[in-house]
Amino acid sequence: MKIALLGYGRMGRAIEEIATERGHKIVLKISEDIDTYDLDKSEIDVAIDFSVPKAAFKNITTCFKHNIPVVSGTTGWLNDYEKAVNLCKEQGNCGFIYASNFSIGVNVFFELNEKLASMMKSLDEYSVEIEEIHHTKKLDAPSGTAITLAQQIIAKNPRLKDWQLDHPEKNEIPIYAKRIDDVHGTHTVSYKSSIDDIEIMHTAHSRKGFAKGAVIAAEWLKDKKGVFTMKDALSGILNSSEE
Ligand SMILES: NC(=O)c1ccc[n+]([C@@H]2O[C@H](COP(=O)([O-])OP(=O)(O)OC[C@H]3O[C@@H](n4cnc5c(N)ncnc54)[C@H](O)[C@@H]3O)[C@@H](O)[C@H]2O)c1
Ligand SMILES: O=C(O)C1=N[C@H](C(=O)O)CCC1
């Protein structure tokens, strides 16, 4: 598979390593405005965008214009996500997957989070909160993964209306974001009561899991048209919790 890397920073380099190990070829590496480059569909099977929040929407939609499928892992640009989805659908000839976290372990964690949120929704004595810890170079807070975790809980629990960084109103889930050198990504969801606490936690030991998941998503997306999620891409790999 011929891959264009939109963003060649920490994640771009980790993806290059995994993609090469899996027999793919990196044909383009972009670290600045996408207009500077000539995108040629015949030379690119799929683009993988791990760039910066302010570049993601333009990178993604420029690929749509060239009928190049896109896997996007960039976080912090989600106010424009629906616009990107609509453009992909209108254009009709491109594939798109965005995930706040491509790690297979985190996608298992997302399933656990949904299941736990369903179990806790009637237990009013527990309050819920999310903590995320990342390296100090991270541009956005809270992390995209923490936002996904909060959205999953809100979807299961009608008492909870929104999430808030640090200072929640009533009926909001607090997200606490910490920045510590060299932490690749730790997410904890805690339910607390005066009697006991319940916690689930995911700790990434490196960027390898995010990179491997992104390459698996690209392999899955390559010849598909439409808007998909990581759940779709992993449907043949993860057993559903109902089984
Ligand atoms: N979804 C996931 O699984 C996952 C995992 C890790 C990181 N991320 C996200 O991926 C993004 C990148 O993370 P990183 O640690 O590699 O950051 P990074 O800062 O190391 O890399 C970003 C790169 O993008 C480049 N860039 C700047 N402007 C650009 C443009 N217009 N077009 C293309 N590239 C441009 C920068 O020069 C830099 O090299 C962040 O948003 C981060 O939150 C997501
Ligand atoms: O290193 C980062 O930046 C990460 N970003 C994603 C997020 O915001 O959730 C995934 C974890 C690593």
PDB file of C-alpha atoms and ligand atoms in Angstrom:
ATOM      1  CA  MET A   1       0.000   0.000   0.000  1.00  0.00           C
ATOM      2  CA  LYS A   2       1.295   3.479  -0.863  1.00  0.00           C
ATOM      3  CA  ILE A   3       0.829   5.808   2.118  1.00  0.00           C
ATOM      4  CA  ALA A   4       1.017   9.619   2.372  1.00  0.00           C
ATOM      5  CA  LEU A   5       1.817  10.864   5.877  1.00  0.00           C
ATOM      6  CA  LEU A   6       0.151  14.216   6.580  1.00  0.00           C
ATOM      7  CA  GLY A   7       2.198  15.305   9.573  1.00  0.00           C
ATOM      8  CA  TYR A   8       5.639  13.824  10.113  1.00  0.00           C
ATOM      9  CA  GLY A   9       6.223  14.441  13.812  1.00  0.00           C
ATOM     10  CA  ARG A  10       6.294  11.925  16.688  1.00  0.00           C
ATOM     11  CA  MET A  11       3.290   9.980  15.365  1.00  0.00           C
ATOM     12  CA  GLY A  12       4.259  10.276  11.686  1.00  0.00           C
ATOM     13  CA  ARG A  13       7.605   8.661  12.462  1.00  0.00           C
ATOM     14  CA  ALA A  14       6.019   5.907  14.601  1.00  0.00           C
ATOM     15  CA  ILE A  15       3.562   5.145  11.758  1.00  0.00           C
ATOM     16  CA  GLU A  16       6.381   5.058   9.192  1.00  0.00           C
ATOM     17  CA  GLU A  17       8.142   2.386  11.257  1.00  0.00           C
ATOM     18  CA  ILE A  18       5.067   0.143  11.659  1.00  0.00           C
ATOM     19  CA  ALA A  19       3.864   0.655   8.066  1.00  0.00           C
ATOM     20  CA  THR A  20       7.287  -0.273   6.689  1.00  0.00           C
ATOM     21  CA  GLU A  21       7.408  -3.386   8.921  1.00  0.00           C
ATOM     22  CA  ARG A  22       4.008  -4.400   7.484  1.00  0.00           C
ATOM     23  CA  GLY A  23       5.296  -4.089   3.896  1.00  0.00           C
ATOM     24  CA  HIS A  24       3.847  -0.673   2.985  1.00  0.00           C
ATOM     25  CA  LYS A  25       5.634   2.209   1.279  1.00  0.00           C
ATOM     26  CA  ILE A  26       5.646   5.809   2.478  1.00  0.00           C
ATOM     27  CA  VAL A  27       5.401   7.861  -0.727  1.00  0.00           C
ATOM     28  CA  LEU A  28       4.882  11.335   0.753  1.00  0.00           C
ATOM     29  CA  LYS A  29       5.638  13.081   4.069  1.00  0.00           C
ATOM     30  CA  ILE A  30       4.022  16.458   4.702  1.00  0.00           C
ATOM     31  CA  SER A  31       5.046  18.831   7.475  1.00  0.00           C
ATOM     32  CA  GLU A  32       3.612  22.094   6.162  1.00  0.00           C
ATOM     33  CA  ASP A  33       0.625  23.480   4.216  1.00  0.00           C
ATOM     34  CA  ILE A  34      -0.815  20.756   1.981  1.00  0.00           C
ATOM     35  CA  ASP A  35      -1.223  23.230  -0.928  1.00  0.00           C
ATOM     36  CA  THR A  36       2.565  23.112  -1.319  1.00  0.00           C
ATOM     37  CA  TYR A  37       2.283  19.482  -2.476  1.00  0.00           C
ATOM     38  CA  ASP A  38       0.961  17.798  -5.599  1.00  0.00           C
ATOM     39  CA  LEU A  39      -1.411  15.030  -4.485  1.00  0.00           C
ATOM     40  CA  ASP A  40      -1.651  12.338  -7.144  1.00  0.00           C
ATOM     41  CA  LYS A  41      -4.291   9.640  -6.539  1.00  0.00           C
ATOM     42  CA  SER A  42      -2.431   7.218  -8.786  1.00  0.00           C
ATOM     43  CA  GLU A  43       0.565   7.485  -6.437  1.00  0.00           C
ATOM     44  CA  ILE A  44      -1.298   7.347  -3.082  1.00  0.00           C
ATOM     45  CA  ASP A  45      -3.595   4.546  -1.812  1.00  0.00           C
ATOM     46  CA  VAL A  46      -4.354   6.187   1.520  1.00  0.00           C
ATOM     47  CA  ALA A  47      -3.384   9.271   3.534  1.00  0.00           C
ATOM     48  CA  ILE A  48      -2.794   9.174   7.304  1.00  0.00           C
ATOM     49  CA  ASP A  49      -3.183  12.536   9.044  1.00  0.00           C
ATOM     50  CA  PHE A  50      -1.467  13.040  12.408  1.00  0.00           C
ATOM     51  CA  SER A  51      -0.689  16.745  12.103  1.00  0.00           C
ATOM     52  CA  VAL A  52      -1.790  19.749  14.156  1.00  0.00           C
ATOM     53  CA  PRO A  53      -5.332  20.882  15.073  1.00  0.00           C
ATOM     54  CA  LYS A  54      -5.250  23.925  12.769  1.00  0.00           C
ATOM     55  CA  ALA A  55      -4.199  21.853   9.701  1.00  0.00           C
ATOM     56  CA  ALA A  56      -6.335  18.725  10.032  1.00  0.00           C
ATOM     57  CA  PHE A  57      -9.567  19.898   8.345  1.00  0.00           C
ATOM     58  CA  LYS A  58      -7.760  21.300   5.303  1.00  0.00           C
ATOM     59  CA  ASN A  59      -5.548  18.213   4.987  1.00  0.00           C
ATOM     60  CA  ILE A  60      -8.530  15.862   5.180  1.00  0.00           C
ATOM     61  CA  THR A  61     -10.800  17.728   2.776  1.00  0.00           C
ATOM     62  CA  THR A  62      -7.986  18.286   0.254  1.00  0.00           C
ATOM     63  CA  CYS A  63      -7.585  14.487   0.139  1.00  0.00           C
ATOM     64  CA  PHE A  64     -11.353  14.128  -0.432  1.00  0.00           C
ATOM     65  CA  LYS A  65     -11.021  16.441  -3.477  1.00  0.00           C
ATOM     66  CA  HIS A  66      -8.383  14.071  -4.877  1.00  0.00           C
ATOM     67  CA  ASN A  67     -10.431  10.898  -4.037  1.00  0.00           C
ATOM     68  CA  ILE A  68      -7.762   9.802  -1.567  1.00  0.00           C
ATOM     69  CA  PRO A  69      -9.104   7.928   1.507  1.00  0.00           C
ATOM     70  CA  VAL A  70      -8.047   9.442   4.847  1.00  0.00           C
ATOM     71  CA  VAL A  71      -7.321   8.028   8.294  1.00  0.00           C
ATOM     72  CA  SER A  72      -7.234  10.943  10.737  1.00  0.00           C
ATOM     73  CA  GLY A  73      -5.868  10.775  14.283  1.00  0.00           C
ATOM     74  CA  THR A  74      -5.272  14.486  14.827  1.00  0.00           C
ATOM     75  CA  THR A  75      -7.163  15.753  17.876  1.00  0.00           C
ATOM     76  CA  GLY A  76      -8.399  19.245  18.757  1.00  0.00           C
ATOM     77  CA  TRP A  77     -10.190  20.027  15.462  1.00  0.00           C
ATOM     78  CA  LEU A  78     -13.557  18.345  16.140  1.00  0.00           C
ATOM     79  CA  ASN A  79     -15.677  21.501  15.828  1.00  0.00           C
ATOM     80  CA  ASP A  80     -15.249  20.896  12.082  1.00  0.00           C
ATOM     81  CA  TYR A  81     -15.795  17.112  12.174  1.00  0.00           C
ATOM     82  CA  GLU A  82     -19.452  17.210  10.966  1.00  0.00           C
ATOM     83  CA  LYS A  83     -18.441  19.544   8.121  1.00  0.00           C
ATOM     84  CA  ALA A  84     -15.762  17.041   7.046  1.00  0.00           C
ATOM     85  CA  VAL A  85     -18.251  14.157   7.242  1.00  0.00           C
ATOM     86  CA  ASN A  86     -20.743  16.062   5.057  1.00  0.00           C
ATOM     87  CA  LEU A  87     -18.062  16.952   2.503  1.00  0.00           C
ATOM     88  CA  CYS A  88     -17.010  13.299   2.308  1.00  0.00           C
ATOM     89  CA  LYS A  89     -20.617  12.197   1.783  1.00  0.00           C
ATOM     90  CA  GLU A  90     -21.311  14.925  -0.814  1.00  0.00           C
ATOM     91  CA  GLN A  91     -18.132  14.100  -2.680  1.00  0.00           C
ATOM     92  CA  GLY A  92     -19.276  10.462  -2.657  1.00  0.00           C
ATOM     93  CA  ASN A  93     -16.047   8.867  -3.789  1.00  0.00           C
ATOM     94  CA  CYS A  94     -13.828   8.861  -0.715  1.00  0.00           C
ATOM     95  CA  GLY A  95     -13.305   6.957   2.511  1.00  0.00           C
ATOM     96  CA  PHE A  96     -12.773   8.540   5.927  1.00  0.00           C
ATOM     97  CA  ILE A  97     -12.053   7.300   9.458  1.00  0.00           C
ATOM     98  CA  TYR A  98     -11.407   9.616  12.393  1.00  0.00           C
ATOM     99  CA  ALA A  99     -10.587   8.197  15.824  1.00  0.00           C
ATOM    100  CA  SER A 100      -9.454  10.076  18.922  1.00  0.00           C
ATOM    101  CA  ASN A 101      -7.397   6.990  19.710  1.00  0.00           C
ATOM    102  CA  PHE A 102      -6.347   4.201  17.320  1.00  0.00           C
ATOM    103  CA  SER A 103      -4.797   1.921  19.942  1.00  0.00           C
ATOM    104  CA  ILE A 104      -6.521  -1.468  20.034  1.00  0.00           C
ATOM    105  CA  GLY A 105      -6.201  -1.477  23.829  1.00  0.00           C
ATOM    106  CA  VAL A 106      -7.961   1.889  24.067  1.00  0.00           C
ATOM    107  CA  ASN A 107     -10.720   0.639  21.775  1.00  0.00           C
ATOM    108  CA  VAL A 108     -11.253  -2.265  24.193  1.00  0.00           C
ATOM    109  CA  PHE A 109     -11.221   0.350  26.996  1.00  0.00           C
ATOM    110  CA  PHE A 110     -13.918   2.342  25.113  1.00  0.00           C
ATOM    111  CA  GLU A 111     -16.123  -0.791  25.074  1.00  0.00           C
ATOM    112  CA  LEU A 112     -15.554  -1.279  28.817  1.00  0.00           C
ATOM    113  CA  ASN A 113     -16.344   2.377  29.474  1.00  0.00           C
ATOM    114  CA  GLU A 114     -19.701   2.106  27.683  1.00  0.00           C
ATOM    115  CA  LYS A 115     -20.578  -1.074  29.541  1.00  0.00           C
ATOM    116  CA  LEU A 116     -19.618   0.427  32.918  1.00  0.00           C
ATOM    117  CA  ALA A 117     -21.548   3.646  32.165  1.00  0.00           C
ATOM    118  CA  SER A 118     -24.680   1.570  31.470  1.00  0.00           C
ATOM    119  CA  MET A 119     -24.273  -0.269  34.771  1.00  0.00           C
ATOM    120  CA  MET A 120     -23.715   2.941  36.766  1.00  0.00           C
ATOM    121  CA  LYS A 121     -26.426   5.131  35.252  1.00  0.00           C
ATOM    122  CA  SER A 122     -29.037   4.524  37.995  1.00  0.00           C
ATOM    123  CA  LEU A 123     -26.566   4.608  40.908  1.00  0.00           C
ATOM    124  CA  ASP A 124     -26.940   8.285  41.867  1.00  0.00           C
ATOM    125  CA  GLU A 125     -24.649   7.972  44.889  1.00  0.00           C
ATOM    126  CA  TYR A 126     -21.608   7.756  42.589  1.00  0.00           C
ATOM    127  CA  SER A 127     -20.081  10.802  40.857  1.00  0.00           C
ATOM    128  CA  VAL A 128     -17.985  10.234  37.754  1.00  0.00           C
ATOM    129  CA  GLU A 129     -14.771  11.967  36.676  1.00  0.00           C
ATOM    130  CA  ILE A 130     -12.066  11.485  34.050  1.00  0.00           C
ATOM    131  CA  GLU A 131      -8.326  12.116  34.370  1.00  0.00           C
ATOM    132  CA  GLU A 132      -5.932  12.185  31.418  1.00  0.00           C
ATOM    133  CA  ILE A 133      -2.132  12.519  31.580  1.00  0.00           C
ATOM    134  CA  HIS A 134       0.040  13.280  28.531  1.00  0.00           C
ATOM    135  CA  HIS A 135       3.494  14.620  27.653  1.00  0.00           C
ATOM    136  CA  THR A 136       4.165  18.354  27.920  1.00  0.00           C
ATOM    137  CA  LYS A 137       4.405  18.846  24.110  1.00  0.00           C
ATOM    138  CA  LYS A 138       0.703  18.051  23.628  1.00  0.00           C
ATOM    139  CA  LEU A 139      -1.109  21.078  22.112  1.00  0.00           C
ATOM    140  CA  ASP A 140      -4.713  20.286  23.107  1.00  0.00           C
ATOM    141  CA  ALA A 141      -6.488  19.695  26.426  1.00  0.00           C
ATOM    142  CA  PRO A 142      -8.447  17.726  27.280  1.00  0.00           C
ATOM    143  CA  SER A 143      -7.239  14.864  25.111  1.00  0.00           C
ATOM    144  CA  GLY A 144      -9.454  13.630  22.284  1.00  0.00           C
ATOM    145  CA  THR A 145      -9.623  10.269  24.060  1.00  0.00           C
ATOM    146  CA  ALA A 146     -10.936  11.865  27.279  1.00  0.00           C
ATOM    147  CA  ILE A 147     -13.613  13.667  25.252  1.00  0.00           C
ATOM    148  CA  THR A 148     -14.671  10.364  23.621  1.00  0.00           C
ATOM    149  CA  LEU A 149     -14.860   8.703  27.068  1.00  0.00           C
ATOM    150  CA  ALA A 150     -17.021  11.576  28.370  1.00  0.00           C
ATOM    151  CA  GLN A 151     -19.298  11.480  25.309  1.00  0.00           C
ATOM    152  CA  GLN A 152     -19.797   7.738  25.740  1.00  0.00           C
ATOM    153  CA  ILE A 153     -20.807   8.179  29.401  1.00  0.00           C
ATOM    154  CA  ILE A 154     -23.154  11.080  28.580  1.00  0.00           C
ATOM    155  CA  ALA A 155     -24.845   8.982  25.857  1.00  0.00           C
ATOM    156  CA  LYS A 156     -25.639   6.283  28.444  1.00  0.00           C
ATOM    157  CA  ASN A 157     -26.655   8.534  31.360  1.00  0.00           C
ATOM    158  CA  PRO A 158     -29.466  11.097  30.849  1.00  0.00           C
ATOM    159  CA  ARG A 159     -28.529  12.854  34.143  1.00  0.00           C
ATOM    160  CA  LEU A 160     -25.212  13.951  32.635  1.00  0.00           C
ATOM    161  CA  LYS A 161     -25.457  16.745  30.065  1.00  0.00           C
ATOM    162  CA  ASP A 162     -21.877  17.698  29.142  1.00  0.00           C
ATOM    163  CA  TRP A 163     -18.212  17.548  30.161  1.00  0.00           C
ATOM    164  CA  GLN A 164     -16.033  20.378  31.461  1.00  0.00           C
ATOM    165  CA  LEU A 165     -12.292  20.848  31.850  1.00  0.00           C
ATOM    166  CA  ASP A 166     -11.510  21.259  35.606  1.00  0.00           C
ATOM    167  CA  HIS A 167     -14.577  23.159  36.892  1.00  0.00           C
ATOM    168  CA  PRO A 168     -17.803  21.290  36.175  1.00  0.00           C
ATOM    169  CA  GLU A 169     -21.310  22.595  36.695  1.00  0.00           C
ATOM    170  CA  LYS A 170     -23.890  20.233  38.174  1.00  0.00           C
ATOM    171  CA  ASN A 171     -24.633  17.414  35.696  1.00  0.00           C
ATOM    172  CA  GLU A 172     -21.267  17.854  33.936  1.00  0.00           C
ATOM    173  CA  ILE A 173     -18.400  15.359  33.945  1.00  0.00           C
ATOM    174  CA  PRO A 174     -15.136  16.941  35.114  1.00  0.00           C
ATOM    175  CA  ILE A 175     -12.078  16.140  33.008  1.00  0.00           C
ATOM    176  CA  TYR A 176      -8.720  16.767  34.696  1.00  0.00           C
ATOM    177  CA  ALA A 177      -5.801  17.132  32.260  1.00  0.00           C
ATOM    178  CA  LYS A 178      -2.236  16.750  33.562  1.00  0.00           C
ATOM    179  CA  ARG A 179       0.940  17.314  31.548  1.00  0.00           C
ATOM    180  CA  ILE A 180       4.045  15.376  32.632  1.00  0.00           C
ATOM    181  CA  ASP A 181       7.238  14.871  30.569  1.00  0.00           C
ATOM    182  CA  ASP A 182       7.304  11.744  28.385  1.00  0.00           C
ATOM    183  CA  VAL A 183       3.900  10.298  29.383  1.00  0.00           C
ATOM    184  CA  HIS A 184       2.452   8.692  26.233  1.00  0.00           C
ATOM    185  CA  GLY A 185      -1.153   8.693  27.443  1.00  0.00           C
ATOM    186  CA  THR A 186      -2.947   7.556  30.607  1.00  0.00           C
ATOM    187  CA  HIS A 187      -6.727   7.729  30.964  1.00  0.00           C
ATOM    188  CA  THR A 188      -8.700   6.935  34.127  1.00  0.00           C
ATOM    189  CA  VAL A 189     -12.474   6.916  34.552  1.00  0.00           C
ATOM    190  CA  SER A 190     -13.484   6.981  38.239  1.00  0.00           C
ATOM    191  CA  TYR A 191     -16.850   6.557  39.911  1.00  0.00           C
ATOM    192  CA  LYS A 192     -16.677   7.790  43.529  1.00  0.00           C
ATOM    193  CA  SER A 193     -19.032   7.426  46.481  1.00  0.00           C
ATOM    194  CA  SER A 194     -18.652   7.763  50.260  1.00  0.00           C
ATOM    195  CA  ILE A 195     -18.630   3.956  50.477  1.00  0.00           C
ATOM    196  CA  ASP A 196     -16.237   2.969  47.687  1.00  0.00           C
ATOM    197  CA  ASP A 197     -14.637   3.945  44.387  1.00  0.00           C
ATOM    198  CA  ILE A 198     -14.545   2.117  41.041  1.00  0.00           C
ATOM    199  CA  GLU A 199     -11.820   2.931  38.490  1.00  0.00           C
ATOM    200  CA  ILE A 200     -10.886   1.758  35.015  1.00  0.00           C
ATOM    201  CA  MET A 201      -7.549   2.864  33.569  1.00  0.00           C
ATOM    202  CA  HIS A 202      -5.603   2.557  30.314  1.00  0.00           C
ATOM    203  CA  THR A 203      -1.871   3.286  30.190  1.00  0.00           C
ATOM    204  CA  ALA A 204       0.029   3.510  26.890  1.00  0.00           C
ATOM    205  CA  HIS A 205       3.686   2.430  27.212  1.00  0.00           C
ATOM    206  CA  SER A 206       4.720   3.982  23.866  1.00  0.00           C
ATOM    207  CA  ARG A 207       3.249   5.396  20.616  1.00  0.00           C
ATOM    208  CA  LYS A 208       3.440   1.964  18.979  1.00  0.00           C
ATOM    209  CA  GLY A 209      -0.182   1.042  19.795  1.00  0.00           C
ATOM    210  CA  PHE A 210      -1.588   4.252  18.254  1.00  0.00           C
ATOM    211  CA  ALA A 211       0.585   3.778  15.149  1.00  0.00           C
ATOM    212  CA  LYS A 212      -0.283   0.097  14.693  1.00  0.00           C
ATOM    213  CA  GLY A 213      -4.011   0.841  15.021  1.00  0.00           C
ATOM    214  CA  ALA A 214      -3.760   3.660  12.461  1.00  0.00           C
ATOM    215  CA  VAL A 215      -2.031   1.369   9.937  1.00  0.00           C
ATOM    216  CA  ILE A 216      -4.628  -1.378  10.548  1.00  0.00           C
ATOM    217  CA  ALA A 217      -7.350   1.237   9.934  1.00  0.00           C
ATOM    218  CA  ALA A 218      -5.629   2.341   6.693  1.00  0.00           C
ATOM    219  CA  GLU A 219      -5.354  -1.260   5.446  1.00  0.00           C
ATOM    220  CA  TRP A 220      -9.076  -1.732   6.192  1.00  0.00           C
ATOM    221  CA  LEU A 221     -10.159   1.607   4.623  1.00  0.00           C
ATOM    222  CA  LYS A 222      -8.051   1.491   1.458  1.00  0.00           C
ATOM    223  CA  ASP A 223     -10.751   0.530  -1.081  1.00  0.00           C
ATOM    224  CA  LYS A 224     -13.864   1.598   0.859  1.00  0.00           C
ATOM    225  CA  LYS A 225     -16.091   4.631   0.278  1.00  0.00           C
ATOM    226  CA  GLY A 226     -17.971   6.387   3.092  1.00  0.00           C
ATOM    227  CA  VAL A 227     -17.471   7.529   6.680  1.00  0.00           C
ATOM    228  CA  PHE A 228     -16.417   4.900   9.212  1.00  0.00           C
ATOM    229  CA  THR A 229     -15.258   4.518  12.801  1.00  0.00           C
ATOM    230  CA  MET A 230     -12.521   2.471  14.425  1.00  0.00           C
ATOM    231  CA  LYS A 231     -15.260   0.168  15.692  1.00  0.00           C
ATOM    232  CA  ASP A 232     -16.031  -0.692  12.034  1.00  0.00           C
ATOM    233  CA  ALA A 233     -12.354  -1.263  11.253  1.00  0.00           C
ATOM    234  CA  LEU A 234     -11.907  -3.544  14.281  1.00  0.00           C
ATOM    235  CA  SER A 235     -15.156  -5.487  13.851  1.00  0.00           C
ATOM    236  CA  GLY A 236     -13.262  -8.518  12.542  1.00  0.00           C
ATOM    237  CA  ILE A 237     -10.685  -8.319  15.359  1.00  0.00           C
ATOM    238  CA  LEU A 238     -12.574  -7.477  18.580  1.00  0.00           C
ATOM    239  CA  ASN A 239     -15.323  -9.788  19.813  1.00  0.00           C
ATOM    240  CA  SER A 240     -18.385  -7.802  20.798  1.00  0.00           C
ATOM    241  CA  SER A 241     -19.256  -7.754  24.523  1.00  0.00           C
ATOM    242  CA  GLU A 242     -22.566  -9.546  23.777  1.00  0.00           C
ATOM    243  CA  GLU A 243     -20.801 -12.739  22.636  1.00  0.00           C
TER     244      GLU A 243
HETATM  245  N1  LIG B   1      -5.734   9.299  17.459  1.00  0.00           N
HETATM  246  C1  LIG B   1      -4.658   8.785  18.060  1.00  0.00           C
HETATM  247  O1  LIG B   1      -4.542   7.550  18.270  1.00  0.00           O
HETATM  248  C2  LIG B   1      -3.525   9.707  18.436  1.00  0.00           C
HETATM  249  C3  LIG B   1      -2.369   9.224  19.037  1.00  0.00           C
HETATM  250  C4  LIG B   1      -1.314  10.098  19.270  1.00  0.00           C
HETATM  251  C5  LIG B   1      -1.419  11.424  18.902  1.00  0.00           C
HETATM  252  N2  LIG B   1      -2.571  11.867  18.341  1.00  0.00           N
HETATM  253  C6  LIG B   1      -2.734  13.237  17.844  1.00  0.00           C
HETATM  254  O2  LIG B   1      -1.987  13.330  16.632  1.00  0.00           O
HETATM  255  C7  LIG B   1      -1.531  14.665  16.440  1.00  0.00           C
HETATM  256  C8  LIG B   1      -0.032  14.655  16.182  1.00  0.00           C
HETATM  257  O3  LIG B   1       0.647  14.201  17.325  1.00  0.00           O
HETATM  258  P1  LIG B   1       2.242  14.153  17.363  1.00  0.00           P
HETATM  259  O4  LIG B   1       2.602  13.758  18.744  1.00  0.00           O
HETATM  260  O5  LIG B   1       2.791  13.410  16.202  1.00  0.00           O
HETATM  261  O6  LIG B   1       2.560  15.725  17.179  1.00  0.00           O
HETATM  262  P2  LIG B   1       3.891  16.382  16.567  1.00  0.00           P
HETATM  263  O7  LIG B   1       3.871  17.809  16.984  1.00  0.00           O
HETATM  264  O8  LIG B   1       5.081  15.541  16.914  1.00  0.00           O
HETATM  265  O9  LIG B   1       3.678  16.257  14.980  1.00  0.00           O
HETATM  266  C9  LIG B   1       2.837  17.086  14.241  1.00  0.00           C
HETATM  267  C10 LIG B   1       3.537  17.388  12.939  1.00  0.00           C
HETATM  268  O10 LIG B   1       2.636  18.085  12.069  1.00  0.00           O
HETATM  269  C11 LIG B   1       3.435  19.007  11.328  1.00  0.00           C
HETATM  270  N3  LIG B   1       2.596  20.036  10.697  1.00  0.00           N
HETATM  271  C12 LIG B   1       2.451  21.348  11.047  1.00  0.00           C
HETATM  272  N4  LIG B   1       1.613  21.962  10.171  1.00  0.00           N
HETATM  273  C13 LIG B   1       1.250  21.013   9.274  1.00  0.00           C
HETATM  274  C14 LIG B   1       0.407  21.027   8.123  1.00  0.00           C
HETATM  275  N5  LIG B   1      -0.217  22.155   7.722  1.00  0.00           N
HETATM  276  N6  LIG B   1       0.215  19.877   7.444  1.00  0.00           N
HETATM  277  C15 LIG B   1       0.843  18.745   7.838  1.00  0.00           C
HETATM  278  N7  LIG B   1       1.674  18.674   8.902  1.00  0.00           N
HETATM  279  C16 LIG B   1       1.866  19.797   9.620  1.00  0.00           C
HETATM  280  C17 LIG B   1       4.428  19.546  12.327  1.00  0.00           C
HETATM  281  O11 LIG B   1       5.533  20.101  11.655  1.00  0.00           O
HETATM  282  C18 LIG B   1       4.770  18.280  13.094  1.00  0.00           C
HETATM  283  O12 LIG B   1       5.883  17.641  12.510  1.00  0.00           O
HETATM  284  C19 LIG B   1      -1.980  15.418  17.692  1.00  0.00           C
HETATM  285  O13 LIG B   1      -3.204  16.081  17.417  1.00  0.00           O
HETATM  286  C20 LIG B   1      -2.198  14.317  18.727  1.00  0.00           C
HETATM  287  O14 LIG B   1      -3.138  14.664  19.711  1.00  0.00           O
HETATM  288  C21 LIG B   1      -3.624  11.035  18.119  1.00  0.00           C
HETATM  289  O1  LIG B   2       0.205  12.221  22.335  1.00  0.00           O
HETATM  290  C1  LIG B   2      -0.921  12.661  22.056  1.00  0.00           C
HETATM  291  O2  LIG B   2      -1.096  13.843  21.709  1.00  0.00           O
HETATM  292  C2  LIG B   2      -2.101  11.761  22.121  1.00  0.00           C
HETATM  293  N1  LIG B   2      -3.240  12.228  21.668  1.00  0.00           N
HETATM  294  C3  LIG B   2      -4.469  11.499  21.583  1.00  0.00           C
HETATM  295  C4  LIG B   2      -5.562  12.179  22.369  1.00  0.00           C
HETATM  296  O3  LIG B   2      -5.623  13.433  22.401  1.00  0.00           O
HETATM  297  O4  LIG B   2      -6.405  11.473  22.943  1.00  0.00           O
HETATM  298  C5  LIG B   2      -4.328  10.034  21.887  1.00  0.00           C
HETATM  299  C6  LIG B   2      -3.298   9.743  22.949  1.00  0.00           C
HETATM  300  C7  LIG B   2      -1.941  10.379  22.625  1.00  0.00           C
END
